[in-house]
Tab-separated table of C-alpha atoms in Angstrom:
chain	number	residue	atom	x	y	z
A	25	UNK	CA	0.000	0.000	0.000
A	26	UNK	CA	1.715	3.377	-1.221
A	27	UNK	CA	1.262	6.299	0.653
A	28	UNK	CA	1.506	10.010	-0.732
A	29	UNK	CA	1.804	13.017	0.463
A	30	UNK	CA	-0.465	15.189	-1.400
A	31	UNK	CA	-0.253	19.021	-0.026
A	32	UNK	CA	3.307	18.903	1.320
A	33	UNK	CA	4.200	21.948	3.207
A	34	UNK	CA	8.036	21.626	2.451
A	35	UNK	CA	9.428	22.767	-0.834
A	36	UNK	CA	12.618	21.514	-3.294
A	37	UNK	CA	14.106	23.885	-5.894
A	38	UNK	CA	15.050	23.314	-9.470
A	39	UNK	CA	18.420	25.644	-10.598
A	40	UNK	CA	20.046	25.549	-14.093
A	41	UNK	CA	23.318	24.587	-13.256
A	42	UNK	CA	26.321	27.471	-12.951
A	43	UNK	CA	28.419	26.855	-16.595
A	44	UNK	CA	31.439	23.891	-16.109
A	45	UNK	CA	33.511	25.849	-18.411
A	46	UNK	CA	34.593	29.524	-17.299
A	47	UNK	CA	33.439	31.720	-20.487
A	48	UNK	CA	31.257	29.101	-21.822
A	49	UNK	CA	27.465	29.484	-21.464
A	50	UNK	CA	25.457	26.767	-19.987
A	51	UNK	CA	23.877	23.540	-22.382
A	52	UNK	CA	21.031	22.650	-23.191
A	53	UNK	CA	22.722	18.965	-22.341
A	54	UNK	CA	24.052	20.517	-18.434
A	55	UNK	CA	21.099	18.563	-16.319
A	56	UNK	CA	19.445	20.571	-14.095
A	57	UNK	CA	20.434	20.939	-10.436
A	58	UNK	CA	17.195	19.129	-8.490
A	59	UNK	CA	17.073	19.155	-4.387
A	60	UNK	CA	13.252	18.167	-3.353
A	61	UNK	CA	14.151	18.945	0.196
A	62	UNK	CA	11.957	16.125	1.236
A	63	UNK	CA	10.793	17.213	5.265
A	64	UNK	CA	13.139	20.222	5.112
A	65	UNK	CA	12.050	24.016	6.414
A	66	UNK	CA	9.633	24.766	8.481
A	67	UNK	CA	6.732	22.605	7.385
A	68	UNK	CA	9.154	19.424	7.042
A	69	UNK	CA	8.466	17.951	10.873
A	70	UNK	CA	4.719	18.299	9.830
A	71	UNK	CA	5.235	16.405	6.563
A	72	UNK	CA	7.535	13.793	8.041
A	73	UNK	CA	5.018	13.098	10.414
A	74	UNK	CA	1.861	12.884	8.344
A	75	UNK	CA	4.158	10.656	6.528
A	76	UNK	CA	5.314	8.305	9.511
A	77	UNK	CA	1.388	8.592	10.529
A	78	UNK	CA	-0.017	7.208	7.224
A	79	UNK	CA	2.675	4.309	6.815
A	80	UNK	CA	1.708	3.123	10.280
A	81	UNK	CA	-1.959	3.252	9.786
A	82	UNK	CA	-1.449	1.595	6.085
A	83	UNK	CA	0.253	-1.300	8.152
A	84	UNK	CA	-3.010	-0.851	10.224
A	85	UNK	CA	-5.233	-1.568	7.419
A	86	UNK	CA	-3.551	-4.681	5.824
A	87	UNK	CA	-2.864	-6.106	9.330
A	88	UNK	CA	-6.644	-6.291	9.686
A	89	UNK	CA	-9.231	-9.298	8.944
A	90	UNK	CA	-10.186	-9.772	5.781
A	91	UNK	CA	-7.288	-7.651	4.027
A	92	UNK	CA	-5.262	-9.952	6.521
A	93	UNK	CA	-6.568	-13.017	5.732
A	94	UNK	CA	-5.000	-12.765	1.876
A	95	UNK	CA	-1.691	-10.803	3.060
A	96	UNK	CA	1.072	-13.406	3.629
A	97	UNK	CA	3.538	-11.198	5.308
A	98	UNK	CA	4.985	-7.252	4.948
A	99	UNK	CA	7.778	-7.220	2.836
A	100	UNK	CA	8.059	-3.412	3.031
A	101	UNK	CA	9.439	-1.701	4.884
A	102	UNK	CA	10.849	-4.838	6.706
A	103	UNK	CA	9.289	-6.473	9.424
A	104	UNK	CA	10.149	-5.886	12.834
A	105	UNK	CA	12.750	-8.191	14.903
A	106	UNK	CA	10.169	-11.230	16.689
A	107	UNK	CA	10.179	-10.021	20.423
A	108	UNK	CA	12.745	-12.288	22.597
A	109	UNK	CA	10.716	-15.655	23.848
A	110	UNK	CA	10.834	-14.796	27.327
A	111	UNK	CA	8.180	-11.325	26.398
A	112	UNK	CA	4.524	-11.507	27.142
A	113	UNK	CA	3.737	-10.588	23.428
A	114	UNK	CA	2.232	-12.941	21.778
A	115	UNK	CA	4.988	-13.207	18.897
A	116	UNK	CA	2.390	-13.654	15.991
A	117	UNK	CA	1.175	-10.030	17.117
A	118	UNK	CA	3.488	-7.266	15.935
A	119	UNK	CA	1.925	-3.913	18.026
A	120	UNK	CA	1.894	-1.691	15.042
A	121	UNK	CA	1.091	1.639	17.826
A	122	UNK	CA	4.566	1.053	19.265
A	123	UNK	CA	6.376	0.811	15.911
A	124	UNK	CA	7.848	4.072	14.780
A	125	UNK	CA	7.766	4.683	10.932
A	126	UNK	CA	9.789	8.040	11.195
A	127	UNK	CA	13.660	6.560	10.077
A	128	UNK	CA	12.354	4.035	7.392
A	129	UNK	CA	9.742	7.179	5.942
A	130	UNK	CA	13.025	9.140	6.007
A	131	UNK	CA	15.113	7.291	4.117
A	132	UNK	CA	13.019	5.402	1.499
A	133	UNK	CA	10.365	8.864	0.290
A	134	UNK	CA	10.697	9.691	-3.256
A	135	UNK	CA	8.685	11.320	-5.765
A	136	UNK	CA	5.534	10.467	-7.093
A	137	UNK	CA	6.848	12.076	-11.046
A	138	UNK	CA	4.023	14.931	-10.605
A	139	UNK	CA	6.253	17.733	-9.987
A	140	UNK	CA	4.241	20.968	-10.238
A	141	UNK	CA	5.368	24.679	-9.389
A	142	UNK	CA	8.811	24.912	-11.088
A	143	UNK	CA	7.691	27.719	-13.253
A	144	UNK	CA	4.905	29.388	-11.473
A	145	UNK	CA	2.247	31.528	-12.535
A	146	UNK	CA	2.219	34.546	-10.765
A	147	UNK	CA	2.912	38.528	-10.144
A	148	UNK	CA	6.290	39.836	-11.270
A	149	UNK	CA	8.859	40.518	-8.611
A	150	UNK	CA	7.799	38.124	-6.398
A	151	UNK	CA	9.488	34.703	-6.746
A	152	UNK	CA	7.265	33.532	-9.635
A	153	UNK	CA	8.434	32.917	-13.150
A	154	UNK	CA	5.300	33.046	-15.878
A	155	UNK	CA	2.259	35.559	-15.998
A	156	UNK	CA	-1.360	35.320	-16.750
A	157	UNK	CA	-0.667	34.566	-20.058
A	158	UNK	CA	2.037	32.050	-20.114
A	159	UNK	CA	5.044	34.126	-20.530
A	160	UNK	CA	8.387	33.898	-18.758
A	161	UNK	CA	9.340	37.424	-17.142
A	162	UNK	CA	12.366	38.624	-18.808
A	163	UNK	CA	12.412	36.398	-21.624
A	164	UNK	CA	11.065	37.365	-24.724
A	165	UNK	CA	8.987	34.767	-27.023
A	166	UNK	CA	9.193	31.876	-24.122
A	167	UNK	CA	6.382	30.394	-22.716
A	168	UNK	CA	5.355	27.362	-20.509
A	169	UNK	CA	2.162	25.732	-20.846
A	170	UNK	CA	2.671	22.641	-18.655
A	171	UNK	CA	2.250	21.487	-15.144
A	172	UNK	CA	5.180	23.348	-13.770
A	173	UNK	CA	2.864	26.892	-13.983
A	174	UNK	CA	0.789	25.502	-11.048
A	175	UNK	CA	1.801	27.447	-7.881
A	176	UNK	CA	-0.331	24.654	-6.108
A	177	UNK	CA	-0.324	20.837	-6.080
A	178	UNK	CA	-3.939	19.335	-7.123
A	179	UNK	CA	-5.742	16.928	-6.304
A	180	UNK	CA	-6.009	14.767	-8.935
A	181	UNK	CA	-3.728	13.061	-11.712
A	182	UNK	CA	-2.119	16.034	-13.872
A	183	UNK	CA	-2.665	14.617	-17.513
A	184	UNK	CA	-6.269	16.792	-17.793
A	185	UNK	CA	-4.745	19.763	-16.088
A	186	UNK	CA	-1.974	19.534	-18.320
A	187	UNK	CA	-4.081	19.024	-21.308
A	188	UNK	CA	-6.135	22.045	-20.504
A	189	UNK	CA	-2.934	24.049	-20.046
A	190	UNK	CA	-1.489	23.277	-23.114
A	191	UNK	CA	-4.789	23.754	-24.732
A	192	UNK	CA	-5.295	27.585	-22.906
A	193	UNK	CA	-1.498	28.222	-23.981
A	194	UNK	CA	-2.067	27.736	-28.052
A	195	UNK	CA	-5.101	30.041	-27.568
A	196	UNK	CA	-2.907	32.871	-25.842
A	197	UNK	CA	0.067	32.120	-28.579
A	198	UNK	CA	-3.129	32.574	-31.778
A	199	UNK	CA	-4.311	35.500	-29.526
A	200	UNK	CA	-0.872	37.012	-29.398
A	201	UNK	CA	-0.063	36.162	-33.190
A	202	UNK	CA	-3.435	37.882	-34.522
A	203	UNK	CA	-3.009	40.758	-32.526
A	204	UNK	CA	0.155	41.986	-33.559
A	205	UNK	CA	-0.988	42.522	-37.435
């Protein structure tokens, strides 16, 4: 069972990466410099949490009758060590309240591949790179009409959104184009 974090309140960066070469300009082949700053800043405890929270209730979920009665055993993150013999567990019982998700959340999180925000839409001068109609500040005949305009995650797969961006972006471009004769 996969867990996501849908609204996280700590934020990554994307930077073109400074030129290899002194003089030379950077490439379109220089890869872009990508930190996601997974539970970082001031939101990250909250994240990591909601995280740790939502693994140990998934566990909840397939550790109860019927899912349980199908599941043969966790595989993922790996089971707890058996408690020693002499304990008053019963060792077929793992108590899932006691385990602590937090380290295992921590080192396995990656990305669901629905980056948004890279390029947002917003007003000029304040941290945003694209206005109201799909331009990049600063940068003349550039637009980007994909997912990376959304300031915001959504809730829901980006393929429509996207679509519908793409789709409002050729009508600004015609706009534009008819407009200038």
């Amino acid at each position: 069972m996969l867990q996501m974090l849908q609204y996280p309140l700590s934020t990554g960066s994307i930077h073109i990466p400074p030129s290899q070469n002194s003089g030379q300009r950077t490439r379109t082949e220089d890869k872009p410099i990508i930190d996601p700053k997974y539970y970082a800043g001031p939101g990250g405890a909250i994240d990591l949490e909601m995280m740790a929270s939502a693994q140990k209730f998934a566990h909840k979920i397939v550790s109860t009758k019927p899912l349980a009665d199908i599941i043969i055993g966790r595989v993922w993150p790996p089971p707890p060590p058996p408690p020693p013999p002499s304990s008053s567990q019963d060792s077929n019982n793992t108590d899932v309240e006691e385990e602590d998700f937090t380290e295992w959340v921590k080192d396995n999180t990656t990305t669901d591949w629905h980056p948004v925000g890279t390029c947002a839409m917003g007003p000029a001068g304040k941290g945003y790179v694209v206005d109201e109609r799909l331009r990049v500040y600063g940068v003349k005949g550039l637009r980007v009409c994909d997912a990376s305009i959304m300031p915001l995650q959504i809730s829901a797969h980006l393929q429509a959104t996207v679509y519908a961006i793409g789709e409002k972006g050729a009508q600004l471009i015609l706009e534009d184009w008819e407009a200038r004769v």
